[in-house]
């Protein structure tokens, strides 16, 4: 049997290397589930792998891109309960160290990476949960409870920051959110943040000092570690923690070592794909609980068809897409 899919066999520009056509249905191994996909999400890391900005895990062979998606289980492998047949699921890390991701009609993944999708959540939203929301959960809770702490979320209008600010606020933190324009500050306010600052025009150090009564913030969820390192050192209190998942503008950052050392600042570097399994399972539990209660706001920036995957990739490369970019697969 065959399925429609998008794939590439070498790295390069989307319109030069991405192909659309028929491929064989994936094999369902022991412990796997076969999911008929209805939505696939395009994340920046998918773009980096395809373009050459990040090494691929395989020296040769095709890659069906995208790690995140959502659909319905149609078959199960050995050791997986048949009770999972027909279950709506969301998928994470589908293409991590694997040839086949979610830019296809079907994907076979380990059952553990296809958690149930609550009935009140659409497939398009389900496709947006893996990388953005699981990263946000890890960044907020990596050091435990945040209730009554002052949490700074930088880039709170972005994919991860938008969720991180919501999670921190729901957990009882006092949240300071930053964004880079008046329009994006309006988006950041949707998270329920207690204070929203424009990092291009506001004096962050003085504003944060005023908000925290001169105490500084307890933790920072950081989207641009290198660029913001000096500000982070200035606004964190003694024993403060930075949890960062990106440093795109300064990939080899220079840090203010002594200002950080004098405050006993700790830095957590987060990669969602291979973070501890206990962290993944706790994130899934908390995410599904929040989804079932309609406690999270989501944003779909654009939707494309599977045949338009090239355009979806190009749209992210062009920038300005803070929400999730999804591929609809009827």
Short mmCIF file of C-alpha atoms in Angstrom, two decimals:
data_model
loop_
_atom_site.label_atom_id
_atom_site.label_comp_id
_atom_site.label_asym_id
_atom_site.label_seq_id
_atom_site.Cartn_x
_atom_site.Cartn_y
_atom_site.Cartn_z
CA UNK A 1 0.00 0.00 0.00
CA UNK A 2 1.04 3.56 -0.65
CA UNK A 3 0.44 6.97 0.88
CA UNK A 4 0.98 10.54 -0.14
CA UNK A 5 3.98 12.18 1.51
CA UNK A 6 6.58 14.92 1.29
CA UNK A 7 10.26 14.04 1.56
CA UNK A 8 13.80 15.15 0.79
CA UNK A 9 16.96 13.21 -0.03
CA UNK A 10 19.48 16.04 0.44
CA UNK A 11 19.56 19.30 2.33
CA UNK A 12 18.84 22.57 0.56
CA UNK A 13 16.19 25.14 -0.32
CA UNK A 14 12.60 23.95 0.12
CA UNK A 15 11.65 24.45 -3.53
CA UNK A 16 14.72 22.50 -4.64
CA UNK A 17 14.74 19.48 -2.36
CA UNK A 18 11.20 18.82 -1.10
CA UNK A 19 9.29 16.30 -3.18
CA UNK A 20 5.59 15.39 -3.09
CA UNK A 21 4.27 12.04 -4.23
CA UNK A 22 3.60 8.42 -3.26
CA UNK A 23 5.64 6.37 -0.82
CA UNK A 24 5.10 2.99 0.76
CA UNK A 25 3.13 2.84 3.96
CA UNK A 26 5.43 2.67 7.00
CA UNK A 27 5.99 -0.66 8.72
CA UNK A 28 4.40 -1.00 12.15
CA UNK A 29 6.94 -2.60 14.46
CA UNK A 30 6.60 -3.98 17.97
CA UNK A 31 5.55 -1.25 20.35
CA UNK A 32 4.44 1.02 17.47
CA UNK A 33 1.13 2.50 16.41
CA UNK A 34 0.18 3.41 12.85
CA UNK A 35 -1.48 6.83 12.79
CA UNK A 36 -3.59 8.20 9.97
CA UNK A 37 -2.51 11.81 10.17
CA UNK A 38 -4.91 14.73 9.84
CA UNK A 39 -2.47 17.50 10.69
CA UNK A 40 1.28 18.06 10.70
CA UNK A 41 3.08 21.06 12.21
CA UNK A 42 6.11 22.81 10.73
CA UNK A 43 8.60 23.96 13.37
CA UNK A 44 11.80 25.99 12.96
CA UNK A 45 13.88 22.91 13.79
CA UNK A 46 12.30 21.11 10.82
CA UNK A 47 13.41 24.01 8.62
CA UNK A 48 16.96 23.89 9.99
CA UNK A 49 17.26 20.16 9.30
CA UNK A 50 15.99 20.48 5.75
CA UNK A 51 17.96 23.61 4.86
CA UNK A 52 21.32 22.46 6.22
CA UNK A 53 21.36 24.70 9.27
CA UNK A 54 21.36 21.58 11.43
CA UNK A 55 22.91 18.19 10.82
CA UNK A 56 20.57 15.39 9.81
CA UNK A 57 20.75 12.12 11.68
CA UNK A 58 21.23 10.03 8.54
CA UNK A 59 24.05 10.19 6.00
CA UNK A 60 21.86 8.83 3.21
CA UNK A 61 18.28 8.00 2.37
CA UNK A 62 15.04 9.95 2.30
CA UNK A 63 13.56 11.93 5.18
CA UNK A 64 9.88 12.70 5.61
CA UNK A 65 10.10 15.88 7.71
CA UNK A 66 8.25 17.22 10.77
CA UNK A 67 8.20 15.93 14.33
CA UNK A 68 4.72 16.99 15.42
CA UNK A 69 1.31 15.91 14.21
CA UNK A 70 -2.12 14.55 15.14
CA UNK A 71 -4.45 11.89 13.83
CA UNK A 72 -6.16 8.58 14.55
CA UNK A 73 -4.57 5.20 15.32
CA UNK A 74 -5.45 2.65 12.61
CA UNK A 75 -3.14 -0.24 13.53
CA UNK A 76 -1.00 -1.35 16.46
CA UNK A 77 2.17 -3.39 16.68
CA UNK A 78 3.08 -6.21 19.00
CA UNK A 79 2.74 -5.39 22.68
CA UNK A 80 0.35 -2.49 22.13
CA UNK A 81 -3.23 -2.85 23.36
CA UNK A 82 -5.89 -3.07 20.66
CA UNK A 83 -7.88 -0.67 22.82
CA UNK A 84 -5.80 2.06 21.19
CA UNK A 85 -7.36 1.39 17.77
CA UNK A 86 -9.46 4.38 16.71
CA UNK A 87 -7.97 6.64 19.37
CA UNK A 88 -7.36 10.29 18.56
CA UNK A 89 -3.73 11.14 19.34
CA UNK A 90 -1.12 13.88 19.14
CA UNK A 91 2.43 13.01 18.16
CA UNK A 92 5.79 14.35 19.23
CA UNK A 93 9.41 13.66 18.11
CA UNK A 94 8.24 11.58 15.14
CA UNK A 95 11.28 12.43 13.03
CA UNK A 96 13.92 12.58 15.76
CA UNK A 97 16.61 10.05 14.79
CA UNK A 98 14.11 8.51 12.35
CA UNK A 99 13.54 8.71 8.60
CA UNK A 100 9.79 9.22 8.75
CA UNK A 101 8.07 12.27 10.20
CA UNK A 102 4.53 13.60 9.99
CA UNK A 103 4.51 15.25 6.53
CA UNK A 104 2.55 12.27 5.18
CA UNK A 105 -0.82 10.58 5.34
CA UNK A 106 0.52 7.95 7.74
CA UNK A 107 3.30 7.60 10.28
CA UNK A 108 4.35 4.70 12.50
CA UNK A 109 5.75 5.81 15.85
CA UNK A 110 6.39 4.27 19.25
CA UNK A 111 3.10 4.15 21.14
CA UNK A 112 4.54 6.25 23.96
CA UNK A 113 5.06 9.19 21.58
CA UNK A 114 1.39 9.21 20.56
CA UNK A 115 -0.56 10.28 23.66
CA UNK A 116 -4.33 10.55 23.56
CA UNK A 117 -5.75 13.81 22.24
CA UNK A 118 -8.71 15.10 24.29
CA UNK A 119 -11.99 15.06 22.38
CA UNK A 120 -12.43 18.82 22.74
CA UNK A 121 -9.14 19.53 20.93
CA UNK A 122 -8.90 19.69 17.15
CA UNK A 123 -6.20 17.91 15.16
CA UNK A 124 -4.69 21.23 14.08
CA UNK A 125 -4.15 22.21 17.72
CA UNK A 126 -2.94 18.69 18.50
CA UNK A 127 -0.18 19.12 15.93
CA UNK A 128 1.05 22.24 17.75
CA UNK A 129 1.69 20.62 21.11
CA UNK A 130 4.89 18.61 20.75
CA UNK A 131 7.84 20.97 20.31
CA UNK A 132 6.35 24.32 21.42
CA UNK A 133 4.26 23.28 24.41
CA UNK A 134 6.48 20.50 25.75
CA UNK A 135 9.48 22.85 25.50
CA UNK A 136 7.52 25.53 27.35
CA UNK A 137 6.54 23.08 30.08
CA UNK A 138 10.14 21.97 30.59
CA UNK A 139 11.41 25.56 30.67
CA UNK A 140 8.88 26.62 33.28
CA UNK A 141 8.97 23.59 35.57
CA UNK A 142 12.49 22.17 35.20
CA UNK A 143 13.33 23.35 38.73
CA UNK A 144 9.94 22.52 40.24
CA UNK A 145 6.99 24.56 41.45
CA UNK A 146 6.75 28.21 40.41
CA UNK A 147 3.84 29.34 42.58
CA UNK A 148 4.37 32.91 43.88
CA UNK A 149 7.70 33.22 42.02
CA UNK A 150 8.52 36.09 39.68
CA UNK A 151 9.00 34.60 36.22
CA UNK A 152 10.32 36.52 33.20
CA UNK A 153 9.29 35.04 29.84
CA UNK A 154 11.17 36.61 26.93
CA UNK A 155 9.60 36.53 23.48
CA UNK A 156 6.17 35.78 24.95
CA UNK A 157 4.46 36.31 21.61
CA UNK A 158 6.45 33.44 20.06
CA UNK A 159 5.54 29.79 19.75
CA UNK A 160 7.18 28.63 23.00
CA UNK A 161 6.98 31.85 25.00
CA UNK A 162 3.23 32.20 24.43
CA UNK A 163 2.66 28.82 26.07
CA UNK A 164 5.32 29.32 28.77
CA UNK A 165 3.70 32.52 30.04
CA UNK A 166 0.31 30.78 30.21
CA UNK A 167 1.71 27.76 32.07
CA UNK A 168 3.60 29.89 34.58
CA UNK A 169 0.58 32.11 35.24
CA UNK A 170 -1.74 29.12 35.66
CA UNK A 171 0.72 27.66 38.17
CA UNK A 172 0.52 30.75 40.35
CA UNK A 173 3.60 32.69 39.23
CA UNK A 174 3.80 36.46 38.76
CA UNK A 175 4.67 36.69 35.09
CA UNK A 176 6.60 39.40 33.28
CA UNK A 177 6.41 38.95 29.50
CA UNK A 178 8.48 40.68 26.84
CA UNK A 179 7.88 41.14 23.12
CA UNK A 180 9.44 43.22 20.37
CA UNK A 181 6.63 45.46 19.11
CA UNK A 182 3.37 46.98 20.28
CA UNK A 183 1.43 44.41 18.26
CA UNK A 184 3.37 41.53 19.75
CA UNK A 185 2.96 43.00 23.22
CA UNK A 186 -0.79 42.80 22.62
CA UNK A 187 -0.37 39.12 21.79
CA UNK A 188 1.72 38.60 24.93
CA UNK A 189 -1.07 40.13 27.03
CA UNK A 190 -3.35 37.31 25.89
CA UNK A 191 -1.31 34.95 28.07
CA UNK A 192 -2.54 36.64 31.24
CA UNK A 193 0.92 37.98 32.09
CA UNK A 194 0.95 40.47 34.96
CA UNK A 195 3.34 42.82 33.19
CA UNK A 196 4.17 43.13 29.48
CA UNK A 197 7.24 45.04 28.33
CA UNK A 198 8.49 46.03 24.89
CA UNK A 199 12.15 45.05 24.88
CA UNK A 200 12.89 47.48 22.06
CA UNK A 201 11.58 50.58 23.83
CA UNK A 202 11.23 49.87 27.55
CA UNK A 203 14.05 49.99 30.09
CA UNK A 204 13.78 46.35 31.10
CA UNK A 205 16.16 46.48 34.05
CA UNK A 206 14.42 49.37 35.78
CA UNK A 207 10.90 48.18 34.90
CA UNK A 208 11.58 44.70 36.24
CA UNK A 209 13.18 46.12 39.38
CA UNK A 210 10.06 48.22 39.97
CA UNK A 211 7.71 45.29 39.35
CA UNK A 212 9.63 43.05 41.78
CA UNK A 213 10.18 45.75 44.44
CA UNK A 214 13.88 45.62 43.75
CA UNK A 215 14.13 41.89 44.42
CA UNK A 216 14.64 40.72 40.84
CA UNK A 217 13.09 37.71 39.12
CA UNK A 218 13.43 34.15 40.34
CA UNK A 219 13.50 32.52 36.92
CA UNK A 220 13.74 33.37 33.25
CA UNK A 221 12.33 31.41 30.33
CA UNK A 222 14.72 32.56 27.63
CA UNK A 223 14.37 32.56 23.84
CA UNK A 224 17.63 34.42 23.05
CA UNK A 225 20.20 33.39 25.62
CA UNK A 226 23.26 35.07 24.14
CA UNK A 227 21.70 38.39 23.22
CA UNK A 228 19.93 38.72 26.57
CA UNK A 229 22.65 37.34 28.86
CA UNK A 230 23.72 40.69 30.30
CA UNK A 231 20.13 41.77 30.97
CA UNK A 232 19.41 38.38 32.52
CA UNK A 233 22.32 38.76 34.92
CA UNK A 234 21.08 42.21 35.88
CA UNK A 235 17.44 41.29 36.57
CA UNK A 236 17.84 37.89 38.27
CA UNK A 237 17.98 37.68 42.03
CA UNK A 238 20.68 35.71 43.86
CA UNK A 239 20.22 32.02 43.08
CA UNK A 240 18.16 32.82 40.00
CA UNK A 241 17.69 30.37 37.16
CA UNK A 242 17.74 30.76 33.37
CA UNK A 243 16.01 28.03 31.34
CA UNK A 244 16.83 28.57 27.69
CA UNK A 245 15.77 26.72 24.57
CA UNK A 246 17.35 28.96 21.92
CA UNK A 247 20.17 31.36 21.11
CA UNK A 248 19.61 31.85 17.40
CA UNK A 249 20.98 35.38 17.13
CA UNK A 250 24.12 34.49 19.11
CA UNK A 251 24.78 30.78 18.53
CA UNK A 252 28.17 31.01 20.24
CA UNK A 253 27.22 33.34 23.10
CA UNK A 254 29.56 35.34 25.26
CA UNK A 255 28.25 35.48 28.81
CA UNK A 256 28.90 37.92 31.67
CA UNK A 257 30.57 35.25 33.77
CA UNK A 258 31.32 37.18 36.95
CA UNK A 259 27.98 39.03 37.22
CA UNK A 260 26.31 35.62 36.90
CA UNK A 261 28.73 33.92 39.28
CA UNK A 262 28.32 36.60 41.96
CA UNK A 263 24.58 35.87 41.91
CA UNK A 264 24.92 32.06 41.84
CA UNK A 265 22.91 31.97 38.64
CA UNK A 266 22.15 28.56 37.13
CA UNK A 267 21.53 27.92 33.43
CA UNK A 268 19.44 25.06 32.07
CA UNK A 269 19.80 24.23 28.37
CA UNK A 270 16.69 22.55 27.02
CA UNK A 271 16.25 20.25 24.05
CA UNK A 272 12.78 18.79 23.99
CA UNK A 273 13.58 15.73 21.87
CA UNK A 274 15.82 13.92 24.35
CA UNK A 275 14.92 15.50 27.66
CA UNK A 276 14.35 12.92 30.46
CA UNK A 277 11.43 10.57 29.92
CA UNK A 278 9.98 11.56 33.29
CA UNK A 279 9.88 15.17 32.09
CA UNK A 280 8.12 14.15 28.87
CA UNK A 281 5.48 12.14 30.70
CA UNK A 282 4.82 14.89 33.23
CA UNK A 283 4.48 17.40 30.40
CA UNK A 284 1.98 15.13 28.60
CA UNK A 285 -0.04 14.67 31.79
CA UNK A 286 -0.19 18.39 32.51
CA UNK A 287 -0.83 19.36 28.88
CA UNK A 288 -3.71 16.94 28.44
CA UNK A 289 -5.24 18.03 31.75
CA UNK A 290 -5.08 21.68 30.65
CA UNK A 291 -6.50 20.84 27.21
CA UNK A 292 -9.42 18.92 28.67
CA UNK A 293 -10.29 21.94 30.81
CA UNK A 294 -9.84 24.44 27.94
CA UNK A 295 -7.22 26.28 30.00
CA UNK A 296 -4.84 27.12 27.13
CA UNK A 297 -5.00 29.61 24.30
CA UNK A 298 -3.57 28.50 20.94
CA UNK A 299 -2.66 30.25 17.72
CA UNK A 300 -2.69 28.89 14.19
CA UNK A 301 -0.79 31.37 12.02
CA UNK A 302 -1.26 29.55 8.71
CA UNK A 303 -2.66 26.33 7.29
CA UNK A 304 -1.43 24.68 4.10
CA UNK A 305 -2.20 21.45 2.23
CA UNK A 306 0.33 18.61 2.06
CA UNK A 307 1.03 19.56 -1.56
CA UNK A 308 1.90 23.09 -0.36
CA UNK A 309 4.55 22.02 2.16
CA UNK A 310 7.20 23.96 0.24
CA UNK A 311 5.20 27.16 0.78
CA UNK A 312 4.75 26.31 4.45
CA UNK A 313 8.51 25.97 4.90
CA UNK A 314 9.14 29.18 3.00
CA UNK A 315 6.60 31.08 5.08
CA UNK A 316 8.49 30.26 8.28
CA UNK A 317 11.78 31.23 6.69
CA UNK A 318 10.29 34.59 5.75
CA UNK A 319 9.62 35.26 9.43
CA UNK A 320 6.77 36.93 11.27
CA UNK A 321 4.89 33.70 11.98
CA UNK A 322 4.57 33.63 15.76
CA UNK A 323 1.76 31.08 15.77
CA UNK A 324 1.80 27.47 14.62
CA UNK A 325 2.09 26.67 10.91
CA UNK A 326 0.18 23.50 10.12
CA UNK A 327 -0.30 21.15 7.22
CA UNK A 328 -3.89 19.91 6.80
CA UNK A 329 -4.13 16.29 5.66
CA UNK A 330 -7.80 15.42 4.85
#
